[in-house]
Amino acid sequence: MKLIIAAIKPFKLEEVREALTAIGVRGMMVTEIKGFGSQSGHTEIYRGAEYAVNFVPKVKLEIVVATSMAEQVVETIAATAKTDKIGDGKIFVLDVQSAVRVRTGEINDDAI
Amino acid sequence: MKLIIAAIKPFKLEEVREALTAIGVRGMMVTEIKGFGSQSGHTEIYRGAEYAVNFVPKVKLEIVVATSMAEQVVETIAATAKTDKIGDGKIFVLDVQSAVRVRTGEINDDAI
Amino acid sequence: MKLIIAAIKPFKLEEVREALTAIGVRGMMVTEIKGFGSQSGHTEIYRGAEYAVNFVPKVKLEIVVATSMAEQVVETIAATAKTDKIGDGKIFVLDVQSAVRVRTGEINDDAI
Amino acid sequence: MKLMKLLPLAAIIALPCAGFAQDTAVVAETAAAGVADDTPQMAEIGYIFTTFMFLITGFLVFWMAAGFTMLEAGLVRQKNTTMQLMKNVALFSFAALLYYALGYGLMYPGAPADGVYPDSWMIPGWLGAFSMASLEQVGGSPDTDLTYASVGSDFFFQLMFCATTASIVSGTLAERIKLWPFLVFIIILTGLIYPIQASWKWGGGYLNETLGFLDFAGSTVVHSVGGWAALAGALILGPRLGRYGRDGRVTPMPGANLPLATLGMFILWLGWFGFNGGSQLYMDTAGNVADISRIFANTNTAAAGGAIAALIMTQVMYGKPDLTMVLNGALAGLVSITAEPLTPSLGAATLIGAVGGVIVVFAVPFLDKLKIDDVVGAIPVHLFCGIWGTLAVVLTNGDATFMGQLISIAIVGAFVFVVSLVIWVILKAVMGIRVSEEDEMTGLDVAELGMEAYPEFSKG
Amino acid sequence: MKLMKLLPLAAIIALPCAGFAQDTAVVAETAAAGVADDTPQMAEIGYIFTTFMFLITGFLVFWMAAGFTMLEAGLVRQKNTTMQLMKNVALFSFAALLYYALGYGLMYPGAPADGVYPDSWMIPGWLGAFSMASLEQVGGSPDTDLTYASVGSDFFFQLMFCATTASIVSGTLAERIKLWPFLVFIIILTGLIYPIQASWKWGGGYLNETLGFLDFAGSTVVHSVGGWAALAGALILGPRLGRYGRDGRVTPMPGANLPLATLGMFILWLGWFGFNGGSQLYMDTAGNVADISRIFANTNTAAAGGAIAALIMTQVMYGKPDLTMVLNGALAGLVSITAEPLTPSLGAATLIGAVGGVIVVFAVPFLDKLKIDDVVGAIPVHLFCGIWGTLAVVLTNGDATFMGQLISIAIVGAFVFVVSLVIWVILKAVMGIRVSEEDEMTGLDVAELGMEAYPEFSKG
Amino acid sequence: MKLMKLLPLAAIIALPCAGFAQDTAVVAETAAAGVADDTPQMAEIGYIFTTFMFLITGFLVFWMAAGFTMLEAGLVRQKNTTMQLMKNVALFSFAALLYYALGYGLMYPGAPADGVYPDSWMIPGWLGAFSMASLEQVGGSPDTDLTYASVGSDFFFQLMFCATTASIVSGTLAERIKLWPFLVFIIILTGLIYPIQASWKWGGGYLNETLGFLDFAGSTVVHSVGGWAALAGALILGPRLGRYGRDGRVTPMPGANLPLATLGMFILWLGWFGFNGGSQLYMDTAGNVADISRIFANTNTAAAGGAIAALIMTQVMYGKPDLTMVLNGALAGLVSITAEPLTPSLGAATLIGAVGGVIVVFAVPFLDKLKIDDVVGAIPVHLFCGIWGTLAVVLTNGDATFMGQLISIAIVGAFVFVVSLVIWVILKAVMGIRVSEEDEMTGLDVAELGMEAYPEFSKG
Ligand SMILES: Nc1ncnc2c1ncn2[C@@H]1O[C@H](COP(=O)(O)OP(=O)(O)O)[C@@H](O)[C@H]1O
Ligand SMILES: Nc1ncnc2c1ncn2[C@@H]1O[C@H](COP(=O)(O)OP(=O)(O)O)[C@@H](O)[C@H]1O
Ligand SMILES: Nc1ncnc2c1ncn2[C@@H]1O[C@H](COP(=O)(O)OP(=O)(O)O)[C@@H](O)[C@H]1O
């Protein structure tokens, strides 16, 4: 199995979720994060003092899928989250050794 | 070492933490997440408009433990987080290559 | 590539970010977490009732870097986040199999 | 409140609420007044002063409804906030309806004229007759008694006291009680329980006539009544899940939004000037307005005394001052001075309030010892300090007797507590008053209302 | 408001605002009054009562600006909160300036004396002359007419009504309109549209003189006017991105902070006592103060009726009560009683308010069907219930005619809606009224103002 | 405030606070009044009007305490919010006690009768005698002077001004000062510093008698005094950690809850009507109530002017309007008009307020240049605009002289700043006024109070 970690723009979340459901992804973990990257660094003024905004709000998806499915999931996210504007995000793939579904005790591919 | 990632029901957090402490887990990272899974998808009405609730609040645990301990930790979480109701959550295990304790510089098993 | 996960004290975030930028890290994901560890467990009183505070606020950094850079990043974080006080945090390193930059489709080292 | 009023009721009975009589009435009166129609008749001036005073102090007491709402919304956990808001808006609205439909009539059957109670009592001195409130006709009526105030202003003012009593209950029972059973209780409380017992004192009933009970603005008649009803509810309802460990360990469930709670406290403090000041009931002479001034000053200093006492107590006892206790302390000071805000000197008022603040600091953990789960501390503030304040009347008002106060407290307490207990038991049996364990864990907002109070804020 | 006033304007015209005339004036008057200078002359008493009443009811209406601000800040999404706060502070401030510079003069050209309009009208009965507001000289003027109230208090009170009208618009158009075009519209609304149409009724214009239109405190003149302007804006501006799916699916965008919204509702409820009560315009006799009391009591019960109606309706229709609808319901009750808060009995007032509550529950989804995106429900509350309330006058006030009410509603509505529509179209063409898609998705706070309302709270 | 008052003090001295004298008193008076006991004597009417006016404007000023609390709680960072709430509740409570114990007596030793100061001065014109405040007896006293108002109402009203001064300090020093040293300073400020300097003007002291200083409602006597004390504190306390980089870079520390800050601003705006209006001190004649009306209208328009000025300035200077500056701007307008809210025309008042708004926009970054860390902008608003407003009196009030104003500002400023500086230095030496670096980074809520303001909201 693979753990797919993706940082995307918040307003893309719903679209990505629908696309993933469409290809059969049955679960994920979503976290609000502060992203730092090339998009960062524009400046704002607060009460007359200028300052750099280094973090931009992003959404992190963590999805565990069967190895066979991983590529498709990555492509789907990449396709759906794309706006061609800087800050679209990143997708990372890691190896998962095992998985358990708490409710049933099913393991690995059956668990996800 | 192993990284154990678990998504559980929020109200189970305290119980799970106690159970893990009991078996000697000395640290973890806890994050509030929005979970998507089979539990998701009931509908609500807001100001007369019906809509589907796709995300349910979950808590994500991330725990790094010595390989020898991994299985026991997974079992403990699975046992404690269980309510037999849909949405109980998932547990994933990943490989960790190295660990460092910032304060002391200790590494790997000594760091956790 | 490596995924570096670090739990540090919140007020160290800016310092660490600057140090990492200095050594050429171009991106990261930052999450507010509740940390459990040896630092935890002091007690407070609320309306006359004593209770233990088991979680302390921490910041989690997730950074994917080229394998060649991983060690330096770990050292930089360790050096910058250090206060020699309990609760300084931990750094974990995991293997990353692949990476994609959504905007451009670049992969792996080019993506980060 | 100094004296109950025959006249409003007389007025009520006398006048059908002739809606469209407006213009005729106006014309009539205008004609009567003749040329100088815009200069009040001398006899009207006191009436205008007192009526206007009721409207102003009345809207201040109304504002307390917002105060309770913010206080409670700030002291419950995030997941039960929408429900707490809902309960507070709904309870005020139902109180308004019920006090109109039943309460006002029951509460003011009128004082006895040389020992003989008017027929407006069903059981003389104990139970008034049923009648819906109605106001003078538009334009006022020629035969209005000008020595008091307009029925409308009196009704408006008194209604707010009834609603206050109801607000007290919602805080104690928060985070676990179902909406509708709670509202059913509120309907009974505001339509029957409150007005009936209030008639004993302010309606010229037994406590007033026979026991010489003194309760200027309602430490007992309003606050302890709310407290008793809440206590009965808390006993039947039981504590929140996980609140009390077997080992007697108390798990704090910190309020989610302390700025809101603090705002609520300030709103209540402000409203209390109306609560106590308006209870002077007359502003038609220099003496009365000077008394109202005393009341404002005393009310303010009592609150300050309560807050400071709680601040110092928690600093000393726990090593760290506890804001929620300080907020309760200020309210405790206010409740404590409510039974007699007029006669104490500024110093005495400060001390009476300070004692209230001390009581709260001890009462809150004490209730936890008894495993009585009072989410916002309403019982310590309104019941305990209501009793203290009622007894403290004897310290500064020579007309009050310790026994007269004590017996009255007991009578009112017994009546309200027992009746409430019975109603809660019935409600529990009939419709169930508590949400399911799962719903309670999920939080009432999502489980019962499907609406989060802070949907976009992630929970830490 | 019962009658328009010649005198204030007379005063305005008569007196230059002689700032430093203070002391002389004071001296003069003091001298005049002689020894008993601190006892008001009999003739002054009614004047003092009414003036003071305006100041108090006026500050209550001012407080409504905070109510709208909190209501709207609570019902928009987190990312647009700072902008909503900004718009509300700014719109009140501009309303204050414009009503001073143009509005007050346009609104009160004065009623015709035996059929003949004073020259203070440019178009008799339809358009007043331009003049900036100015107050009596310091110390008051010897020749002040004592039968009404001071110009300052009247101006202060009336200004708040103008600002209220503006507040209504901001809620509907929230989360997508640019700051400056919005403020330009507000300037036109408060400087021209509102006062001109208000002069038709309260300035003694056509609707008042010829159609016998009755609108006590402004269900039409204030609330529906705000509603019409908002509706025109919503049509030109279009709904928020993603609000309405092609398949007719409506995507709810829940308010980010319901305690804030609830606080706003309570503030508005409180302010409404001033809004309706002060519209009695006189408190110089027992009859007038008794009427104001009726108004307070009726206003309160109508709000309660509206809240309960919405509570029950949503419980029955959706299975779960909807807090945001209950808040709208209370406001709906208030708007509904505003056209005639005096003549109804308490029972009638409750029903009139309750009908308002029902209207809102149906109107909100109805507007969504039409893809008209009203973020806070201002159109159902202020426009729909404003119309209902204006028609309901005939139920309790014999002087009102159904046709007179209906035609007046239509005239005011047509004028405000058409003029607003034109202005919105022009603004759209000239400066553009809507933020870019990207900015809207990012949220106006960061995109337009670079300032988050809750910077430290992570978004869930 | 127009003139200081001999009489209240006379009353104070004359009457012991005879708590239980109530009934006798009441009876007496009633008897005196005889049959028509509910119609005020003609001579009482002005007294009732003025007294009631003080109670109402007084509760409005009380409400400002909630305004400061919300404003500050909204502008500090999340981690210091509970502490800010605590400080505000505590400072008001201590102010209430100290003004009763010391302040009121010190502040009103009474004006000189033909040049001779009464013995109630320790140092004639400069330092009053010590005496605790006490009110007329219950029921009022037969020999009350009816030309002014009740002592109770005057005390209540004046107390709130003292508390306002204290509230100003807490905002500037937020996020780093320890609770108790702060409260010790507040005790000295409200018990000694404020009343002593206030007696120079309002107590009939030197500034009033000799310099002809005019400060109607306290731009200098209240606001700049708070500002000077805050400035002294900020200098001794130093800026927040990380606020100013070596390279002169300023790190913004954005307020955590802008809706709260906006609510606070609206509360202050509302309270200011009482602050300035009540300072007319009399409402017993048509002239006085007309003046109060002028004051209400001018106060409102000045706030609007300040807000709009700040809105436009920030738009022009930074390209984006800054809400926090707009909030400061409205308050700046209010402070600016406070020294003379009566004599300006509406236009002049708007401009005076607008200048205040401009001042704030420049003053806030200016203080940052000087590395003076004022968390909420209290120094620009209350000190800078307090000075501006005091000087601006000469523009519309012929009685004011530029030098008289300037010298008075200097005397008051020197006294308050120096004394405050000394006290801060002593406090720093004796108990330490600043929390540890670690505690400051952790946040005062957890470190000092062990209680988070928003425990369940995760920090973004
Ligand atoms: N090396 C990295 N490790 C972890 N997360 C990253 C990394 N680089 C970027 N990200 C995440 O991806 C987001 C978008 O990246 P950014 O460089 O801003 O734009 P782009 O993806 O267009 O290059 C960042 O906000 C951050 O959350
Ligand atoms: N494939 C997955 N990858 C990551 N997280 C998952 C995955 N499937 C489920 N989860 C997490 O587990 C939670 C519970 O899963 P769900 O399918 O709802 O119920 P159950 O665990 O009973 O099957 C989800 O809310 C989500 O947070
Ligand atoms: N085994 C672990 N797995 C994951 N995170 C951990 C682990 N141990 C500690 N942490 C994280 O590191 C933080 C600091 O660890 P702690 O034991 O409190 O202090 P120290 O790092 O000085 O030993 C914890 O709050 C937690 O977030």
Short mmCIF file of N, CA and C in Angstrom, two decimals, chain E residues 334-424:
data_model
loop_
_atom_site.label_atom_id
_atom_site.label_comp_id
_atom_site.label_asym_id
_atom_site.label_seq_id
_atom_site.Cartn_x
_atom_site.Cartn_y
_atom_site.Cartn_z
N LEU E 334 -40.14 41.81 14.59
CA LEU E 334 -39.91 43.22 14.88
C LEU E 334 -40.25 44.10 13.68
N VAL E 335 -39.83 43.67 12.51
CA VAL E 335 -40.14 44.46 11.32
C VAL E 335 -41.66 44.50 11.10
N SER E 336 -42.30 43.37 11.34
CA SER E 336 -43.74 43.28 11.07
C SER E 336 -44.57 44.21 11.95
N ILE E 337 -44.11 44.43 13.18
CA ILE E 337 -44.89 45.26 14.10
C ILE E 337 -44.54 46.75 13.96
N THR E 338 -43.51 47.03 13.18
CA THR E 338 -42.98 48.38 13.12
C THR E 338 -43.93 49.39 12.46
N ALA E 339 -44.74 48.91 11.54
CA ALA E 339 -45.67 49.84 10.88
C ALA E 339 -46.79 50.27 11.82
N GLU E 340 -47.09 49.47 12.81
CA GLU E 340 -48.14 49.83 13.76
C GLU E 340 -47.94 49.13 15.10
N PRO E 341 -47.02 49.64 15.90
CA PRO E 341 -46.77 49.00 17.19
C PRO E 341 -47.70 49.50 18.29
N LEU E 342 -48.52 50.47 17.96
CA LEU E 342 -49.33 51.10 19.03
C LEU E 342 -50.70 50.48 19.18
N THR E 343 -51.44 50.39 18.11
CA THR E 343 -52.85 50.01 18.25
C THR E 343 -53.11 48.53 18.55
N PRO E 344 -52.24 47.60 18.13
CA PRO E 344 -52.59 46.20 18.41
C PRO E 344 -52.60 45.89 19.90
N SER E 345 -53.45 44.94 20.26
CA SER E 345 -53.39 44.39 21.61
C SER E 345 -52.17 43.50 21.68
N LEU E 346 -51.79 43.09 22.88
CA LEU E 346 -50.64 42.20 23.03
C LEU E 346 -50.83 40.93 22.19
N GLY E 347 -52.05 40.42 22.20
CA GLY E 347 -52.32 39.20 21.43
C GLY E 347 -52.15 39.43 19.94
N ALA E 348 -52.72 40.56 19.48
CA ALA E 348 -52.63 40.87 18.05
C ALA E 348 -51.17 41.08 17.65
N ALA E 349 -50.42 41.77 18.50
CA ALA E 349 -49.02 42.03 18.19
C ALA E 349 -48.25 40.72 18.08
N THR E 350 -48.54 39.79 18.98
CA THR E 350 -47.85 38.50 18.95
C THR E 350 -48.13 37.79 17.64
N LEU E 351 -49.38 37.83 17.22
CA LEU E 351 -49.75 37.16 15.97
C LEU E 351 -49.11 37.85 14.76
N ILE E 352 -49.14 39.16 14.75
CA ILE E 352 -48.53 39.88 13.63
C ILE E 352 -47.05 39.51 13.52
N GLY E 353 -46.40 39.43 14.68
CA GLY E 353 -45.00 39.03 14.67
C GLY E 353 -44.82 37.59 14.23
N ALA E 354 -45.69 36.73 14.70
CA ALA E 354 -45.58 35.31 14.38
C ALA E 354 -45.73 35.09 12.87
N VAL E 355 -46.65 35.80 12.26
CA VAL E 355 -46.81 35.68 10.81
C VAL E 355 -45.49 36.07 10.13
N GLY E 356 -44.87 37.11 10.64
CA GLY E 356 -43.57 37.50 10.11
C GLY E 356 -42.57 36.36 10.19
N GLY E 357 -42.57 35.67 11.33
CA GLY E 357 -41.65 34.55 11.50
C GLY E 357 -41.91 33.46 10.48
N VAL E 358 -43.18 33.21 10.21
CA VAL E 358 -43.52 32.19 9.22
C VAL E 358 -43.08 32.62 7.83
N ILE E 359 -43.32 33.87 7.52
CA ILE E 359 -42.93 34.39 6.20
C ILE E 359 -41.45 34.12 5.95
N VAL E 360 -40.63 34.44 6.94
CA VAL E 360 -39.19 34.28 6.77
C VAL E 360 -38.81 32.83 6.46
N VAL E 361 -39.41 31.91 7.18
CA VAL E 361 -39.05 30.51 6.99
C VAL E 361 -39.33 30.04 5.56
N PHE E 362 -40.37 30.61 4.96
CA PHE E 362 -40.65 30.24 3.57
C PHE E 362 -39.87 31.09 2.58
N ALA E 363 -39.65 32.34 2.94
CA ALA E 363 -39.03 33.27 2.00
C ALA E 363 -37.56 32.96 1.75
N VAL E 364 -36.87 32.50 2.78
CA VAL E 364 -35.44 32.25 2.61
C VAL E 364 -35.18 31.20 1.52
N PRO E 365 -35.77 30.00 1.62
CA PRO E 365 -35.54 29.04 0.53
C PRO E 365 -36.15 29.50 -0.79
N PHE E 366 -37.21 30.27 -0.70
CA PHE E 366 -37.84 30.78 -1.93
C PHE E 366 -36.85 31.64 -2.72
N LEU E 367 -36.16 32.52 -2.05
CA LEU E 367 -35.17 33.36 -2.74
C LEU E 367 -34.08 32.48 -3.34
N ASP E 368 -33.71 31.42 -2.61
CA ASP E 368 -32.68 30.53 -3.16
C ASP E 368 -33.18 29.88 -4.45
N LYS E 369 -34.47 29.53 -4.46
CA LYS E 369 -35.04 28.97 -5.69
C LYS E 369 -34.82 29.94 -6.85
N LEU E 370 -35.01 31.21 -6.57
CA LEU E 370 -34.85 32.23 -7.61
C LEU E 370 -33.38 32.58 -7.83
N LYS E 371 -32.50 31.85 -7.14
CA LYS E 371 -31.05 32.13 -7.25
C LYS E 371 -30.70 33.57 -6.87
N ILE E 372 -31.49 34.14 -5.97
CA ILE E 372 -31.15 35.46 -5.43
C ILE E 372 -30.43 35.20 -4.11
N ASP E 373 -29.16 35.56 -4.07
CA ASP E 373 -28.31 35.19 -2.95
C ASP E 373 -28.27 36.29 -1.90
N ASP E 374 -29.01 36.08 -0.84
CA ASP E 374 -29.10 37.05 0.25
C ASP E 374 -28.42 36.44 1.46
N VAL E 375 -27.19 36.87 1.71
CA VAL E 375 -26.33 36.18 2.67
C VAL E 375 -26.95 36.06 4.06
N VAL E 376 -27.58 37.11 4.54
CA VAL E 376 -28.08 37.06 5.92
C VAL E 376 -29.61 37.02 6.03
N GLY E 377 -30.28 36.95 4.89
CA GLY E 377 -31.75 36.91 4.95
C GLY E 377 -32.37 38.28 5.16
N ALA E 378 -31.71 39.31 4.71
CA ALA E 378 -32.23 40.67 4.92
C ALA E 378 -33.48 40.95 4.10
N ILE E 379 -33.56 40.37 2.92
CA ILE E 379 -34.72 40.63 2.06
C ILE E 379 -35.98 40.01 2.65
N PRO E 380 -35.95 38.74 3.03
CA PRO E 380 -37.13 38.18 3.69
C PRO E 380 -37.53 38.97 4.94
N VAL E 381 -36.55 39.33 5.74
CA VAL E 381 -36.87 40.00 7.00
C VAL E 381 -37.37 41.42 6.77
N HIS E 382 -36.60 42.21 6.04
CA HIS E 382 -36.91 43.64 5.96
C HIS E 382 -37.87 43.99 4.83
N LEU E 383 -37.77 43.29 3.71
CA LEU E 383 -38.66 43.62 2.60
C LEU E 383 -39.99 42.90 2.73
N PHE E 384 -39.94 41.57 2.76
CA PHE E 384 -41.19 40.81 2.83
C PHE E 384 -41.99 41.15 4.08
N CYS E 385 -41.33 41.12 5.22
CA CYS E 385 -42.07 41.40 6.45
C CYS E 385 -42.40 42.89 6.57
N GLY E 386 -41.58 43.73 5.92
CA GLY E 386 -41.91 45.15 5.90
C GLY E 386 -43.24 45.37 5.20
N ILE E 387 -43.42 44.65 4.10
CA ILE E 387 -44.68 44.76 3.35
C ILE E 387 -45.83 44.19 4.18
N TRP E 388 -45.60 43.01 4.73
CA TRP E 388 -46.63 42.39 5.57
C TRP E 388 -47.04 43.32 6.70
N GLY E 389 -46.05 43.86 7.39
CA GLY E 389 -46.34 44.73 8.52
C GLY E 389 -47.13 45.96 8.11
N THR E 390 -46.80 46.49 6.96
CA THR E 390 -47.48 47.70 6.50
C THR E 390 -48.95 47.41 6.16
N LEU E 391 -49.16 46.25 5.58
CA LEU E 391 -50.56 45.87 5.27
C LEU E 391 -51.31 45.55 6.55
N ALA E 392 -50.61 44.95 7.49
CA ALA E 392 -51.26 44.52 8.74
C ALA E 392 -51.78 45.70 9.56
N VAL E 393 -51.36 46.90 9.21
CA VAL E 393 -51.85 48.06 9.95
C VAL E 393 -53.38 48.10 9.93
N VAL E 394 -53.93 47.72 8.78
CA VAL E 394 -55.40 47.81 8.64
C VAL E 394 -56.11 46.90 9.63
N LEU E 395 -55.42 45.90 10.13
CA LEU E 395 -56.07 44.97 11.06
C LEU E 395 -56.40 45.62 12.39
N THR E 396 -55.58 46.56 12.81
CA THR E 396 -55.80 47.11 14.15
C THR E 396 -55.98 48.63 14.16
N ASN E 397 -55.75 49.28 13.04
CA ASN E 397 -55.90 50.73 13.05
C ASN E 397 -56.95 51.16 12.02
N GLY E 398 -58.07 51.60 12.52
CA GLY E 398 -59.21 51.95 11.66
C GLY E 398 -58.90 53.04 10.65
N ASP E 399 -57.89 53.84 10.92
CA ASP E 399 -57.57 54.94 9.99
C ASP E 399 -56.87 54.48 8.73
N ALA E 400 -56.35 53.26 8.75
CA ALA E 400 -55.60 52.78 7.59
C ALA E 400 -56.54 52.13 6.60
N THR E 401 -56.29 52.38 5.31
CA THR E 401 -57.08 51.71 4.28
C THR E 401 -56.16 50.75 3.54
N PHE E 402 -56.68 49.63 3.16
CA PHE E 402 -55.86 48.63 2.49
C PHE E 402 -55.25 49.20 1.22
N MET E 403 -56.07 49.90 0.45
CA MET E 403 -55.55 50.45 -0.80
C MET E 403 -54.50 51.52 -0.53
N GLY E 404 -54.78 52.35 0.44
CA GLY E 404 -53.82 53.41 0.78
C GLY E 404 -52.47 52.83 1.14
N GLN E 405 -52.51 51.74 1.89
CA GLN E 405 -51.26 51.09 2.28
C GLN E 405 -50.60 50.47 1.05
N LEU E 406 -51.41 49.73 0.30
CA LEU E 406 -50.87 48.99 -0.83
C LEU E 406 -50.25 49.93 -1.86
N ILE E 407 -50.98 50.97 -2.21
CA ILE E 407 -50.46 51.90 -3.21
C ILE E 407 -49.17 52.55 -2.72
N SER E 408 -49.17 52.94 -1.46
CA SER E 408 -47.97 53.57 -0.92
C SER E 408 -46.78 52.62 -0.97
N ILE E 409 -47.03 51.35 -0.58
CA ILE E 409 -45.97 50.35 -0.65
C ILE E 409 -45.43 50.28 -2.07
N ALA E 410 -46.36 50.28 -3.03
CA ALA E 410 -45.97 50.14 -4.44
C ALA E 410 -45.18 51.35 -4.92
N ILE E 411 -45.65 52.53 -4.55
CA ILE E 411 -44.95 53.75 -4.99
C ILE E 411 -43.53 53.77 -4.43
N VAL E 412 -43.43 53.56 -3.12
CA VAL E 412 -42.11 53.56 -2.49
C VAL E 412 -41.24 52.47 -3.10
N GLY E 413 -41.82 51.29 -3.24
CA GLY E 413 -41.06 50.16 -3.76
C GLY E 413 -40.57 50.42 -5.18
N ALA E 414 -41.46 50.90 -6.02
CA ALA E 414 -41.09 51.15 -7.41
C ALA E 414 -39.96 52.16 -7.47
N PHE E 415 -40.13 53.26 -6.74
CA PHE E 415 -39.11 54.31 -6.75
C PHE E 415 -37.77 53.78 -6.30
N VAL E 416 -37.74 53.16 -5.12
CA VAL E 416 -36.46 52.72 -4.55
C VAL E 416 -35.83 51.62 -5.40
N PHE E 417 -36.65 50.66 -5.81
CA PHE E 417 -36.09 49.54 -6.57
C PHE E 417 -35.51 50.01 -7.90
N VAL E 418 -36.27 50.81 -8.62
CA VAL E 418 -35.81 51.26 -9.94
C VAL E 418 -34.57 52.13 -9.81
N VAL E 419 -34.63 53.12 -8.95
CA VAL E 419 -33.48 54.01 -8.79
C VAL E 419 -32.25 53.21 -8.37
N SER E 420 -32.43 52.29 -7.43
CA SER E 420 -31.30 51.48 -6.96
C SER E 420 -30.74 50.66 -8.11
N LEU E 421 -31.64 50.05 -8.85
CA LEU E 421 -31.21 49.21 -9.97
C LEU E 421 -30.34 50.03 -10.92
N VAL E 422 -30.82 51.21 -11.27
CA VAL E 422 -30.07 52.07 -12.17
C VAL E 422 -28.68 52.37 -11.60
N ILE E 423 -28.65 52.74 -10.33
CA ILE E 423 -27.37 53.08 -9.72
C ILE E 423 -26.43 51.88 -9.72
N TRP E 424 -26.95 50.72 -9.37
CA TRP E 424 -26.11 49.52 -9.35
C TRP E 424 -25.55 49.24 -10.74
#
